[in-house]
Coordinates of C-alpha atoms in Angstrom, one line a residue:
M1 CA -13.2 -64.3 29.3
F2 CA -10.6 -62.0 30.9
E3 CA -11.8 -60.0 34.0
P4 CA -9.5 -57.1 35.1
K5 CA -8.9 -56.1 38.7
P6 CA -11.4 -53.6 40.2
D7 CA -8.9 -50.9 40.8
R8 CA -8.6 -49.8 37.2
S9 CA -8.6 -46.4 35.4
R10 CA -11.7 -44.4 34.6
N11 CA -11.5 -45.3 30.9
E12 CA -11.7 -49.0 31.8
H13 CA -15.0 -48.4 33.7
L14 CA -16.3 -46.3 30.8
K15 CA -15.6 -49.1 28.3
E16 CA -17.3 -51.6 30.5
A17 CA -20.4 -49.5 30.9
S18 CA -20.6 -48.4 27.3
R19 CA -22.9 -51.3 26.1
F20 CA -20.2 -52.4 23.7
L21 CA -19.2 -48.8 22.5
R22 CA -22.8 -47.4 22.3
G23 CA -22.6 -45.1 25.3
T24 CA -24.9 -42.1 24.8
L25 CA -23.5 -41.3 21.4
E26 CA -26.8 -41.1 19.6
E27 CA -28.1 -38.6 22.2
S28 CA -24.9 -36.5 22.0
L29 CA -25.2 -36.3 18.3
A30 CA -28.8 -35.2 18.5
R31 CA -28.1 -32.2 20.8
A32 CA -28.3 -29.2 18.5
E33 CA -27.4 -26.6 21.2
T34 CA -23.7 -27.6 21.2
G35 CA -21.1 -28.6 18.6
A36 CA -19.6 -31.1 21.0
V37 CA -20.4 -34.6 22.4
T38 CA -20.2 -35.4 26.1
E39 CA -16.9 -36.0 27.8
D40 CA -17.6 -39.8 28.1
D41 CA -18.7 -40.0 24.5
T42 CA -15.5 -38.3 23.2
Q43 CA -13.7 -41.4 24.5
L44 CA -16.1 -43.7 22.7
T45 CA -16.1 -41.9 19.4
K46 CA -12.4 -42.9 19.0
F47 CA -13.5 -46.6 18.6
H48 CA -15.7 -45.4 15.8
G49 CA -12.8 -43.7 14.0
T50 CA -13.3 -40.1 15.0
Y51 CA -11.8 -37.6 17.4
Q52 CA -13.4 -34.5 18.7
Q53 CA -11.2 -31.4 18.3
D54 CA -11.5 -27.7 18.1
D55 CA -9.9 -25.0 15.9
R56 CA -7.2 -23.8 18.3
D57 CA -6.5 -20.7 16.1
L58 CA -10.0 -19.5 17.1
R59 CA -9.8 -20.5 20.8
A60 CA -8.6 -17.2 22.3
E61 CA -11.1 -15.0 20.3
R62 CA -14.0 -17.3 21.1
M63 CA -13.1 -17.3 24.8
R64 CA -13.0 -13.5 24.8
K65 CA -16.5 -13.5 23.3
K66 CA -17.7 -16.1 25.8
M67 CA -18.5 -18.5 23.0
E68 CA -18.2 -22.2 22.9
K69 CA -15.0 -23.6 21.3
A70 CA -15.2 -24.1 17.5
F71 CA -15.7 -27.8 17.8
I72 CA -14.8 -30.0 14.8
F73 CA -14.1 -33.6 14.3
V74 CA -11.3 -35.5 12.4
V75 CA -12.5 -38.7 10.8
R76 CA -9.9 -41.5 10.2
V77 CA -10.7 -44.0 7.4
R78 CA -9.6 -47.6 7.9
V79 CA -7.5 -48.6 4.9
P80 CA -5.8 -52.0 5.4
G81 CA -2.4 -52.0 3.8
G82 CA -3.2 -48.5 2.4
V83 CA -4.7 -49.8 -0.9
T84 CA -7.7 -48.0 -2.4
T85 CA -9.3 -47.7 -5.8
P86 CA -9.4 -44.6 -8.0
A87 CA -13.2 -44.6 -7.5
Q88 CA -12.7 -44.5 -3.7
W89 CA -10.2 -41.7 -4.1
L90 CA -12.7 -39.6 -6.0
A91 CA -15.4 -40.3 -3.4
L92 CA -13.2 -39.2 -0.5
D93 CA -12.1 -36.2 -2.5
K94 CA -15.8 -35.2 -2.7
I95 CA -16.5 -36.0 0.9
C96 CA -13.7 -33.7 2.1
E97 CA -15.2 -30.9 -0.1
D98 CA -18.8 -31.5 1.0
Y99 CA -18.2 -32.0 4.7
G100 CA -14.6 -31.3 5.6
N101 CA -12.1 -28.5 5.1
G102 CA -11.4 -29.3 1.4
T103 CA -8.2 -31.3 2.0
L104 CA -7.3 -35.0 2.4
R105 CA -4.6 -36.0 4.8
L106 CA -2.5 -39.1 4.1
T107 CA -1.3 -40.4 7.5
T108 CA 1.8 -42.3 8.8
R109 CA -0.5 -45.3 9.3
Q110 CA -1.5 -45.6 5.6
S111 CA -4.9 -44.2 6.1
F112 CA -6.9 -41.0 5.2
Q113 CA -7.9 -38.3 7.6
L114 CA -10.7 -35.9 6.9
H115 CA -10.5 -32.7 8.9
G116 CA -12.8 -29.9 9.9
I117 CA -16.1 -31.8 10.1
I118 CA -18.8 -30.3 12.3
K119 CA -21.0 -32.4 14.4
S120 CA -24.1 -32.0 12.2
N121 CA -22.2 -33.4 9.3
L122 CA -20.5 -36.2 11.1
K123 CA -23.1 -38.9 10.4
R124 CA -23.4 -37.8 6.8
T125 CA -19.6 -38.2 6.5
M126 CA -19.6 -41.7 7.9
Q127 CA -22.4 -42.8 5.6
A128 CA -20.7 -41.3 2.6
I129 CA -17.5 -43.2 3.5
N130 CA -19.5 -46.4 3.9
A131 CA -21.1 -45.9 0.5
C132 CA -17.7 -46.1 -1.2
L133 CA -17.0 -49.5 0.5
L134 CA -14.7 -48.1 3.2
D135 CA -15.3 -47.5 6.9
T136 CA -13.8 -46.0 10.0
I137 CA -14.3 -48.8 12.5
A138 CA -11.5 -49.2 15.0
A139 CA -9.3 -46.6 13.2
C140 CA -8.8 -45.2 16.7
G141 CA -9.5 -46.5 20.3
D142 CA -8.3 -49.3 22.5
V143 CA -8.3 -51.9 19.8
N144 CA -6.2 -53.1 17.0
R145 CA -5.7 -50.2 14.6
N146 CA -5.3 -50.0 10.8
V147 CA -2.9 -52.8 9.8
M148 CA -0.1 -51.6 7.6
C149 CA 2.1 -53.3 5.0
S150 CA 4.9 -52.3 2.8
P151 CA 3.5 -51.0 -0.5
N152 CA 6.4 -52.5 -2.5
P153 CA 6.2 -51.2 -6.1
Y154 CA 8.8 -53.6 -7.4
R155 CA 7.7 -57.1 -6.4
S156 CA 4.0 -57.3 -7.2
A157 CA 3.6 -60.9 -6.0
L158 CA 5.1 -60.3 -2.6
H159 CA 3.1 -57.1 -2.1
A160 CA -0.1 -59.0 -3.0
E161 CA 0.7 -61.7 -0.5
T162 CA 1.5 -59.4 2.4
Y163 CA -1.4 -57.1 1.6
E164 CA -3.8 -59.9 1.6
L165 CA -2.5 -61.0 5.0
A166 CA -2.7 -57.5 6.3
R167 CA -6.3 -57.2 5.1
Q168 CA -7.3 -60.5 6.7
V169 CA -5.7 -59.7 10.0
G170 CA -7.3 -56.3 10.1
T171 CA -10.7 -57.7 9.4
Y172 CA -10.5 -60.5 11.8
L173 CA -9.4 -58.3 14.7
L174 CA -12.2 -55.8 14.3
P175 CA -14.6 -55.3 17.2
R176 CA -17.8 -57.3 16.6
S177 CA -20.2 -54.8 18.2
R178 CA -23.0 -53.6 16.0
A179 CA -22.8 -50.1 17.6
Y180 CA -21.0 -48.6 14.6
H181 CA -23.8 -49.7 12.2
E182 CA -26.6 -48.8 14.6
I183 CA -25.3 -45.3 15.3
W184 CA -23.8 -44.1 12.0
L185 CA -25.6 -46.3 9.4
D186 CA -29.0 -46.6 11.0
G187 CA -28.5 -50.3 11.3
E188 CA -27.8 -50.7 7.6
K189 CA -24.5 -51.5 5.9
V190 CA -23.2 -51.9 2.3
V191 CA -20.5 -54.3 3.3
D192 CA -20.4 -56.6 6.3
T193 CA -17.3 -55.6 8.3
S194 CA -18.5 -56.7 11.7
G195 CA -17.3 -60.3 11.5
P196 CA -18.7 -63.5 12.7
G197 CA -20.5 -63.8 16.0
D198 CA -22.1 -60.4 15.7
D199 CA -24.5 -60.7 18.6
G200 CA -23.4 -57.8 20.7
E201 CA -20.6 -59.7 22.4
E202 CA -16.9 -59.3 21.8
P203 CA -15.3 -62.8 21.5
I204 CA -11.7 -61.4 21.3
Y205 CA -11.9 -58.1 23.2
G206 CA -14.5 -58.8 25.9
R207 CA -16.3 -55.9 27.7
F208 CA -13.1 -54.1 28.4
Y209 CA -11.3 -54.1 25.0
L210 CA -7.6 -53.5 25.2
P211 CA -5.7 -51.4 27.8
R212 CA -4.5 -49.1 25.0
K213 CA -4.2 -49.0 21.2
F214 CA -2.5 -51.9 19.4
K215 CA -0.6 -51.6 16.1
I216 CA 0.4 -54.4 13.6
V217 CA 2.6 -54.0 10.5
F218 CA 4.1 -56.1 7.8
A219 CA 7.5 -55.3 6.4
V220 CA 9.1 -56.6 3.2
P221 CA 12.9 -56.3 3.2
P222 CA 15.0 -54.6 2.0
S223 CA 12.5 -51.7 2.7
N224 CA 11.5 -50.9 6.3
D225 CA 9.1 -48.2 5.2
V226 CA 6.6 -49.3 7.8
D227 CA 9.1 -48.8 10.6
V228 CA 8.4 -52.4 11.9
F229 CA 10.3 -51.8 15.2
G230 CA 8.1 -48.9 16.1
H231 CA 4.9 -51.0 16.5
D232 CA 3.4 -53.3 19.0
L233 CA 3.5 -56.3 16.7
G234 CA 5.4 -56.7 13.4
F235 CA 5.9 -59.3 10.8
I236 CA 9.1 -59.2 8.7
A237 CA 8.9 -61.2 5.5
I238 CA 11.6 -63.8 5.1
I239 CA 12.2 -64.2 1.4
E240 CA 13.9 -67.3 0.0
D241 CA 14.2 -68.0 -3.8
G242 CA 11.8 -65.2 -4.5
R243 CA 9.0 -66.3 -2.3
I244 CA 7.9 -65.6 1.3
V245 CA 8.6 -68.7 3.5
G246 CA 7.4 -67.0 6.7
Y247 CA 7.8 -64.0 8.9
D248 CA 10.0 -63.0 11.8
I249 CA 7.9 -61.6 14.6
T250 CA 8.7 -58.4 16.4
A251 CA 7.1 -57.4 19.7
G252 CA 7.0 -54.4 22.0
G253 CA 7.7 -51.4 19.8
G254 CA 5.9 -48.1 20.5
M255 CA 6.6 -44.4 20.1
G256 CA 4.7 -42.4 22.7
M257 CA 6.1 -40.8 25.8
T258 CA 5.2 -37.9 28.1
H259 CA 7.4 -35.0 28.8
G260 CA 8.5 -34.9 32.4
R261 CA 7.6 -38.6 33.1
V262 CA 10.8 -40.6 32.9
E263 CA 8.9 -43.8 33.3
T264 CA 7.5 -43.3 29.8
Y265 CA 9.7 -43.7 26.8
P266 CA 9.7 -44.8 23.1
R267 CA 10.8 -48.3 22.6
A268 CA 12.1 -50.3 19.6
G269 CA 10.5 -53.7 19.3
D270 CA 12.4 -57.0 19.8
V271 CA 12.7 -59.8 17.3
M272 CA 10.9 -62.6 19.1
A273 CA 10.3 -65.6 16.8
F274 CA 9.5 -66.9 13.4
C275 CA 6.2 -68.2 12.0
T276 CA 4.9 -69.5 8.7
P277 CA 2.4 -67.5 6.7
D278 CA -0.5 -69.8 7.7
Q279 CA 0.3 -69.0 11.4
V280 CA 0.2 -65.2 11.1
M281 CA -3.5 -64.8 11.9
D282 CA -3.3 -67.1 14.9
V283 CA -0.1 -65.3 16.2
S284 CA -1.7 -61.9 15.8
E285 CA -4.7 -62.8 17.9
K286 CA -2.8 -64.6 20.6
V287 CA -0.2 -61.9 21.0
M288 CA -2.9 -59.3 21.2
T289 CA -4.8 -61.3 23.9
V290 CA -1.6 -61.5 25.9
Q291 CA -1.6 -57.7 26.0
R292 CA -5.4 -57.8 26.8
D293 CA -4.8 -60.0 29.8
F294 CA -1.4 -58.7 31.1
G295 CA -1.4 -55.0 30.1
D296 CA -1.7 -52.2 32.7
R297 CA -5.3 -51.1 33.1
I298 CA -4.6 -48.8 36.1
D299 CA -2.1 -46.3 34.6
R300 CA -2.9 -45.4 31.0
H301 CA 0.6 -43.9 30.7
H302 CA 1.9 -47.4 31.3
A303 CA -0.7 -49.3 29.3
R304 CA 0.9 -49.9 25.9
F305 CA 2.3 -53.4 25.0
K306 CA 5.9 -52.1 25.0
Y307 CA 5.7 -51.7 28.8
T308 CA 4.2 -55.2 29.2
V309 CA 7.1 -56.6 27.2
Q310 CA 9.6 -54.5 29.1
D311 CA 8.2 -55.4 32.5
L312 CA 7.5 -59.2 32.0
G313 CA 10.3 -59.9 29.5
L314 CA 10.4 -61.1 25.9
D315 CA 10.8 -64.8 27.0
F316 CA 7.5 -64.6 29.0
I317 CA 5.7 -63.0 26.1
R318 CA 6.9 -65.7 23.8
E319 CA 6.1 -68.6 26.2
E320 CA 2.6 -67.2 27.0
T321 CA 1.9 -66.7 23.3
E322 CA 3.0 -70.3 22.5
R323 CA 0.9 -71.6 25.3
R324 CA -2.2 -70.0 23.8
L325 CA -1.2 -71.1 20.3
G326 CA -0.7 -74.7 21.4
Y327 CA 2.6 -75.0 19.4
T328 CA 6.1 -73.7 19.4
L329 CA 7.3 -70.9 17.2
G330 CA 10.5 -71.0 15.2
A331 CA 13.8 -69.3 15.8
P332 CA 14.1 -65.9 14.0
R333 CA 15.8 -65.9 10.6
P334 CA 18.2 -63.4 9.1
F335 CA 16.9 -60.4 7.2
R336 CA 18.4 -57.1 6.1
F337 CA 16.8 -53.6 5.8
E338 CA 18.4 -50.8 3.8
D339 CA 16.2 -47.8 4.5
Q340 CA 12.8 -46.4 5.7
G341 CA 12.0 -44.1 2.8
D342 CA 10.0 -44.2 -0.3
R343 CA 11.4 -44.6 -3.8
Y344 CA 10.0 -41.7 -5.9
G345 CA 9.2 -41.6 -9.6
W346 CA 8.4 -44.4 -12.0
H347 CA 9.2 -48.1 -11.3
Q348 CA 8.1 -51.2 -13.1
G349 CA 6.8 -54.1 -11.1
D350 CA 7.6 -57.7 -11.8
D351 CA 4.1 -58.1 -13.4
G352 CA 4.9 -55.5 -16.1
N353 CA 2.7 -52.8 -14.6
W354 CA 4.2 -49.4 -13.7
H355 CA 4.1 -47.6 -10.3
Y356 CA 4.7 -43.9 -9.7
T357 CA 5.6 -42.8 -6.2
L358 CA 4.5 -39.2 -5.6
F359 CA 5.9 -36.9 -2.9
V360 CA 3.1 -35.3 -0.8
Q361 CA 4.4 -32.6 1.5
D362 CA 3.2 -33.5 5.0
G363 CA 0.7 -35.9 3.5
R364 CA -1.7 -32.9 2.9
V365 CA -3.5 -33.2 -0.4
K366 CA -4.4 -29.7 -1.4
D367 CA -3.7 -27.3 -4.2
E368 CA -0.9 -24.7 -3.7
P369 CA -1.5 -22.0 -6.3
G370 CA 1.7 -20.9 -7.8
H371 CA 3.4 -24.1 -6.9
H372 CA 1.2 -27.1 -7.8
T373 CA -2.4 -28.3 -8.1
L374 CA -2.0 -31.6 -6.2
R375 CA -5.6 -32.2 -5.3
T376 CA -6.9 -31.3 -8.7
G377 CA -4.2 -33.3 -10.4
L378 CA -4.8 -36.5 -8.4
R379 CA -8.5 -36.1 -9.1
A380 CA -7.8 -35.9 -12.8
I381 CA -5.5 -39.0 -12.6
A382 CA -8.1 -41.0 -10.7
E383 CA -10.6 -40.3 -13.5
I384 CA -8.5 -42.1 -16.1
H385 CA -6.5 -44.6 -13.8
D386 CA -7.8 -48.1 -13.6
G387 CA -5.2 -49.6 -11.2
E388 CA -4.7 -48.7 -7.5
Y389 CA -3.8 -45.9 -5.2
R390 CA -1.4 -47.1 -2.4
L391 CA -0.8 -44.9 0.6
T392 CA 2.7 -45.2 1.9
P393 CA 3.7 -45.2 5.6
N394 CA 5.7 -42.0 4.9
E395 CA 2.6 -39.9 4.0
N396 CA 3.2 -40.3 0.3
L397 CA 1.2 -41.9 -2.5
I398 CA 1.8 -44.6 -5.1
I399 CA -0.2 -44.4 -8.3
A400 CA 0.0 -48.2 -8.7
R401 CA -0.6 -50.8 -11.3
V402 CA -0.5 -48.4 -14.2
A403 CA -0.8 -50.4 -17.5
P404 CA 2.0 -49.6 -20.0
D405 CA -0.5 -47.9 -22.3
K406 CA -1.7 -45.6 -19.6
K407 CA 1.7 -44.4 -18.4
A408 CA 2.1 -41.5 -20.8
G409 CA -1.3 -40.1 -20.1
I410 CA -0.6 -40.1 -16.3
Q411 CA 2.8 -38.6 -16.8
A412 CA 1.2 -35.8 -18.8
L413 CA -1.2 -35.0 -15.9
L414 CA 1.7 -35.1 -13.4
D415 CA 3.5 -32.5 -15.6
Q416 CA 0.5 -30.4 -16.1
H417 CA -0.2 -30.0 -12.4
G418 CA 3.4 -29.5 -11.3
L419 CA 3.7 -32.8 -9.4
D420 CA 6.8 -34.3 -11.0
R421 CA 9.4 -32.1 -9.4
P422 CA 12.9 -32.6 -8.0
L423 CA 13.4 -33.1 -4.2
S424 CA 16.3 -32.8 -1.9
G425 CA 17.3 -35.9 0.0
L426 CA 16.2 -34.2 3.2
R427 CA 12.7 -33.2 2.0
A428 CA 12.1 -36.6 0.4
N429 CA 12.7 -38.3 3.8
A430 CA 10.9 -35.9 6.1
M431 CA 7.6 -36.4 7.9
S432 CA 5.4 -34.4 10.3
C433 CA 2.2 -35.0 12.3
V434 CA -0.8 -32.7 11.9
A435 CA -0.4 -30.8 15.2
L436 CA -1.8 -27.2 15.3
P437 CA -4.5 -25.9 14.8
T438 CA -6.6 -29.0 15.0
C439 CA -4.9 -31.6 17.3
G440 CA -5.8 -31.1 20.9
L441 CA -2.6 -32.7 22.1
A442 CA -0.2 -30.5 20.1
L443 CA 2.2 -28.4 22.1
A444 CA 4.0 -26.8 19.1
E445 CA 3.6 -26.5 15.3
S446 CA 4.5 -29.4 13.1
E447 CA 2.8 -29.7 9.6
R448 CA 2.6 -25.9 9.1
Y449 CA 6.2 -25.5 10.2
L450 CA 8.0 -28.4 8.4
P451 CA 8.1 -27.0 4.8
D452 CA 9.8 -23.7 5.9
L453 CA 12.2 -25.6 8.2
L454 CA 13.2 -27.8 5.4
T455 CA 13.8 -24.8 3.1
V456 CA 16.1 -23.2 5.7
L457 CA 18.0 -26.5 6.2
E458 CA 18.4 -27.1 2.5
E459 CA 20.0 -23.6 2.2
K460 CA 22.3 -24.5 5.1
L461 CA 23.3 -27.8 3.4
E462 CA 24.3 -25.8 0.3
Q463 CA 26.3 -23.2 2.3
A464 CA 28.2 -26.1 4.1
G465 CA 29.0 -27.7 0.7
L466 CA 26.9 -30.8 1.5
L467 CA 24.9 -32.6 -1.1
R468 CA 21.2 -31.8 -1.4
D469 CA 20.5 -35.3 -2.7
D470 CA 22.0 -37.1 0.3
A471 CA 19.1 -38.9 2.1
I472 CA 18.6 -37.7 5.7
S473 CA 15.5 -38.8 7.7
L474 CA 14.1 -35.9 9.7
R475 CA 10.8 -36.1 11.5
L476 CA 8.9 -33.4 13.4
T477 CA 6.0 -33.8 15.8
G478 CA 4.0 -31.3 17.8
C479 CA 3.9 -33.4 20.9
P480 CA 5.8 -36.5 22.4
N481 CA 3.1 -39.0 21.3
G482 CA 5.3 -39.5 18.2
C483 CA 2.7 -39.9 15.4
A484 CA 5.4 -39.3 12.8
R485 CA 7.7 -41.7 14.6
P486 CA 10.4 -39.1 15.3
Y487 CA 12.4 -41.4 17.7
L488 CA 13.3 -43.7 14.8
A489 CA 14.6 -40.9 12.6
E490 CA 18.2 -39.7 12.2
I491 CA 17.0 -36.3 13.3
G492 CA 13.9 -36.1 15.5
L493 CA 12.2 -32.9 16.7
V494 CA 9.5 -33.2 19.3
G495 CA 7.4 -30.2 20.5
R496 CA 7.6 -29.1 24.1
G497 CA 5.8 -25.8 23.8
P498 CA 5.2 -22.9 21.4
G499 CA 8.4 -22.6 19.3
L500 CA 10.3 -25.1 21.6
Y501 CA 11.4 -28.7 20.6
N502 CA 13.4 -31.5 22.0
L503 CA 16.1 -32.5 19.5
Y504 CA 16.9 -36.3 19.1
L505 CA 19.8 -37.5 17.1
G506 CA 21.3 -40.8 15.9
G507 CA 18.4 -43.0 14.7
A508 CA 19.5 -45.6 12.1
F509 CA 18.5 -44.9 8.5
D510 CA 17.1 -48.4 8.2
G511 CA 14.8 -47.8 11.2
S512 CA 16.5 -50.3 13.5

């Protein structure tokens, strides 16, 4: 197993000493005198799917009163391919009410986030998520994150195939440690998500895990809704005669950067090779182990796979991957993307079922009195829907696999709750990250500012005689880490400080 050099970052030593992600988490959770966990444990909680934060709107007042920060946690649910059942939606809706801030957040990685959870409710939240056959394992941390796939509403067979691969890859690359089940579920579990060889060792990750996070996506042309070039590893479906014959492999994409450090930068992934569907699992593991063994473990600002690809070259990455595979990969094949966005409204799949793609402003599921009752409406739909809910990579939601005889009833609920409404092309293609007041990394507003910004820009479009329905991709983030993938948008706004943003222009509408 891989052994890194001794002169590595503090986080590397912390992972090695954590007893496979256990650390002192149980002791930290038991300390009633503080709403926080220890500094070291805040790093380990990420591997378990949660980040410690505080309500930054309350920071100044609490400091004046010499009070501890208003510590809260965000919990990220692992949802491979973004597919959930209506029953799981109802369960998460109840969890956010019982333990969170009463909202669900749909993320750019096709997962759910639950915000505003205090430490004393953290374990209850994890157990409630597990009870509905979901989990938060490896939703964060220096591991492979939630695997995404295009939620294609038209071609049901192709979606089913790519979703199944995404699910299998995500499960196979999970950490094997039993720490999650010991700490959060008291050693019990409803579904075995820990994988084979669960004896405390990590057959893929080893004691050090990865240098930084690793992200895998599956794209199904002509839609590039997953932004395949913005991730560490991507698979682009090659479709011939209506079936997937294999996947082009992309390597070395990544969005994050740091203001003032020119050696950090966003990078679009390179098309590296072609593989057959039965090789996808093997390729995913071997590429990830190349990053495990060659990624930078000294400087975390330089630790993402994109820098490994840039420094060593794509030819080296391919050759090393093939050496580990024991066979040669094929040459990339042609593909064509048309856009990054979602297709709203009703669409019929090739299996005869209907799919309704619903716009969710900023991905935040909540009622807006006087405008719409989104959360109440989606709860009512989930109570009668027997298909799927699919989260999109653009923070929206597909009410999927609606039987023809159920379509009218769901449309009636969409109308009743004000959810079927016209959108400008700008608003329909806009995204934001969460940012203030909860994200500790945010330098400026994002989610709370985007709706008002779009309204102003829509008015400017009209004044200039431009069409409101022209699709324009605009993405806004509160910091340069790029959670809403602003560097791949036609217009990107990245927070530098309160009320200050860098403006980036000229990304391609197909995400290339």
